[in-house]
PDB file of C-alpha atoms in Angstrom:
ATOM      1  CA  MET A   4       0.000   0.000   0.000  1.00 56.00           C
ATOM      2  CA  ASP A   5       1.567   3.293  -1.027  1.00 76.00           C
ATOM      3  CA  SER A   6       1.716   6.307   1.294  1.00 81.00           C
ATOM      4  CA  ARG A   7      -0.963   8.259  -0.612  1.00 89.00           C
ATOM      5  CA  ARG A   8      -3.425   5.407  -0.228  1.00 92.00           C
ATOM      6  CA  GLN A   9      -2.632   5.074   3.474  1.00 94.00           C
ATOM      7  CA  LYS A  10      -3.152   8.798   4.003  1.00 95.00           C
ATOM      8  CA  ARG A  11      -6.464   8.666   2.098  1.00 96.00           C
ATOM      9  CA  ARG A  12      -7.624   5.773   4.241  1.00 96.00           C
ATOM     10  CA  ALA A  13      -6.763   7.644   7.467  1.00 97.00           C
ATOM     11  CA  ILE A  14      -8.486  10.797   6.188  1.00 97.00           C
ATOM     12  CA  GLU A  15     -11.592   8.813   5.245  1.00 97.00           C
ATOM     13  CA  ALA A  16     -11.765   7.322   8.760  1.00 98.00           C
ATOM     14  CA  LEU A  17     -11.475  10.804  10.282  1.00 98.00           C
ATOM     15  CA  ARG A  18     -14.120  12.292   7.969  1.00 97.00           C
ATOM     16  CA  ASN A  19     -16.529   9.435   8.655  1.00 97.00           C
ATOM     17  CA  LYS A  20     -15.685   9.328  12.372  1.00 95.00           C
ATOM     18  CA  THR A  21     -15.042   5.592  12.022  1.00 96.00           C
ATOM     19  CA  TYR A  22     -11.597   5.591  13.651  1.00 97.00           C
ATOM     20  CA  GLN A  23     -10.572   4.297  17.058  1.00 96.00           C
ATOM     21  CA  ILE A  24      -8.219   5.820  19.618  1.00 95.00           C
ATOM     22  CA  ALA A  25      -5.568   3.293  20.610  1.00 91.00           C
ATOM     23  CA  GLU A  26      -5.197   2.804  24.359  1.00 87.00           C
ATOM     24  CA  ARG A  27      -1.849   3.928  25.727  1.00 83.00           C
ATOM     25  CA  GLN A  28      -0.177   5.604  28.675  1.00 81.00           C
ATOM     26  CA  GLU A  29      -0.224   9.417  28.744  1.00 80.00           C
ATOM     27  CA  ILE A  30      -3.117   9.396  26.285  1.00 82.00           C
ATOM     28  CA  GLU A  31      -4.206  12.934  27.255  1.00 81.00           C
ATOM     29  CA  THR A  32      -0.882  14.459  26.135  1.00 81.00           C
ATOM     30  CA  LYS A  33       0.106  11.968  23.435  1.00 89.00           C
ATOM     31  CA  ASN A  34      -3.229  11.982  21.612  1.00 92.00           C
ATOM     32  CA  LEU A  35      -4.883  15.382  21.426  1.00 94.00           C
ATOM     33  CA  LEU A  36      -7.605  13.886  19.225  1.00 94.00           C
ATOM     34  CA  TYR A  37      -8.662  11.770  22.231  1.00 93.00           C
ATOM     35  CA  GLY A  38      -9.246  14.855  24.385  1.00 87.00           C
ATOM     36  CA  ASN A  39     -10.840  16.872  21.568  1.00 90.00           C
ATOM     37  CA  SER A  40      -7.975  19.385  21.768  1.00 93.00           C
ATOM     38  CA  VAL A  41      -7.755  19.066  17.983  1.00 96.00           C
ATOM     39  CA  SER A  42     -10.595  18.216  15.645  1.00 96.00           C
ATOM     40  CA  GLU A  43     -10.753  15.580  12.964  1.00 97.00           C
ATOM     41  CA  GLU A  44     -10.610  18.404  10.421  1.00 97.00           C
ATOM     42  CA  ASP A  45      -7.399  19.761  11.994  1.00 97.00           C
ATOM     43  CA  VAL A  46      -5.775  16.335  11.731  1.00 98.00           C
ATOM     44  CA  ILE A  47      -6.985  15.932   8.137  1.00 98.00           C
ATOM     45  CA  GLU A  48      -5.344  19.257   7.208  1.00 97.00           C
ATOM     46  CA  ILE A  49      -2.025  18.117   8.702  1.00 97.00           C
ATOM     47  CA  ILE A  50      -2.190  14.753   6.918  1.00 97.00           C
ATOM     48  CA  ILE A  51      -2.952  16.445   3.585  1.00 96.00           C
ATOM     49  CA  LYS A  52       0.198  18.585   3.943  1.00 96.00           C
ATOM     50  CA  CYS A  53       2.415  15.524   4.488  1.00 96.00           C
ATOM     51  CA  ARG A  54       4.544  14.283   1.612  1.00 93.00           C
ATOM     52  CA  GLY A  55       6.572  11.119   1.178  1.00 90.00           C
ATOM     53  CA  GLN A  56       9.546  12.466   3.137  1.00 94.00           C
ATOM     54  CA  ASP A  57       7.194  13.201   6.078  1.00 96.00           C
ATOM     55  CA  HIS A  58       6.006   9.574   6.269  1.00 95.00           C
ATOM     56  CA  GLU A  59       7.766   6.698   8.012  1.00 95.00           C
ATOM     57  CA  ILE A  60       6.629   3.114   8.568  1.00 95.00           C
ATOM     58  CA  ARG A  61       7.681   0.948  11.525  1.00 95.00           C
ATOM     59  CA  PRO A  62       6.380  -2.343  12.897  1.00 93.00           C
ATOM     60  CA  HIS A  63       3.930  -2.088  15.782  1.00 91.00           C
ATOM     61  CA  ASP A  64       5.605  -2.681  19.174  1.00 86.00           C
ATOM     62  CA  MET A  65       3.225  -5.487  20.149  1.00 86.00           C
ATOM     63  CA  ILE A  66       1.972  -6.823  16.803  1.00 86.00           C
ATOM     64  CA  LYS A  67       5.045  -7.037  14.582  1.00 89.00           C
ATOM     65  CA  THR A  68       3.019  -7.839  11.451  1.00 92.00           C
ATOM     66  CA  VAL A  69       1.158  -4.496  11.677  1.00 94.00           C
ATOM     67  CA  ASP A  70       2.705  -1.398  10.122  1.00 95.00           C
ATOM     68  CA  VAL A  71       2.525   1.823  12.135  1.00 95.00           C
ATOM     69  CA  HIS A  72       2.492   4.970  10.004  1.00 96.00           C
ATOM     70  CA  ILE A  73       4.274   7.984  11.430  1.00 97.00           C
ATOM     71  CA  LEU A  74       3.747  11.449   9.971  1.00 97.00           C
ATOM     72  CA  ARG A  75       5.839  14.437  11.019  1.00 97.00           C
ATOM     73  CA  LYS A  76       4.933  17.873   9.694  1.00 96.00           C
ATOM     74  CA  ASP A  77       5.178  21.430  11.038  1.00 95.00           C
ATOM     75  CA  GLY A  78       5.962  20.151  14.538  1.00 97.00           C
ATOM     76  CA  TRP A  79       3.081  17.658  14.519  1.00 97.00           C
ATOM     77  CA  TYR A  80       3.543  13.954  15.202  1.00 97.00           C
ATOM     78  CA  ILE A  81       0.784  11.586  14.062  1.00 97.00           C
ATOM     79  CA  LYS A  82       0.891   7.792  14.434  1.00 96.00           C
ATOM     80  CA  PHE A  83      -1.781   5.463  13.134  1.00 97.00           C
ATOM     81  CA  TYR A  84      -2.234   1.885  12.018  1.00 96.00           C
ATOM     82  CA  PHE A  85      -4.833  -0.310  10.390  1.00 96.00           C
ATOM     83  CA  LEU A  86      -6.347  -3.519  11.754  1.00 92.00           C
ATOM     84  CA  ASP A  87      -8.938  -4.245   9.093  1.00 87.00           C
ATOM     85  CA  PRO A  88     -11.435  -2.831   8.960  1.00 90.00           C
ATOM     86  CA  GLU A  89     -10.468  -0.345  11.700  1.00 93.00           C
ATOM     87  CA  THR A  90      -8.110   2.635  11.718  1.00 97.00           C
ATOM     88  CA  PHE A  91      -6.401   3.329  15.056  1.00 97.00           C
ATOM     89  CA  PHE A  92      -4.734   6.609  16.016  1.00 96.00           C
ATOM     90  CA  LEU A  93      -1.921   6.118  18.545  1.00 94.00           C
ATOM     91  CA  SER A  94      -0.561   9.666  18.681  1.00 94.00           C
ATOM     92  CA  VAL A  95      -1.617  13.125  17.595  1.00 96.00           C
ATOM     93  CA  HIS A  96       0.491  15.769  19.290  1.00 95.00           C
ATOM     94  CA  ARG A  97       3.060  18.533  18.928  1.00 93.00           C
TER      95      ARG A  97
END
């Protein structure tokens, strides 16, 4: 799956409000989407700005067969992954 398709899939989940927030420690500071400190639309705008050089893929810490997508742009850090059919956001913060 290329990075454009992955970004489109994440954006679609945000627009449709069909995403999940991944459980983690320090969720209030590490995922501003969880606390409604940023809106879905804010996150979509950041994702749209990201280009190939802003996108990194690493294996999930617990589920090594799952790719975690990391976007860094304008001081923002966004991490998400897909467990079909769900999209999970791990981090959305500055």
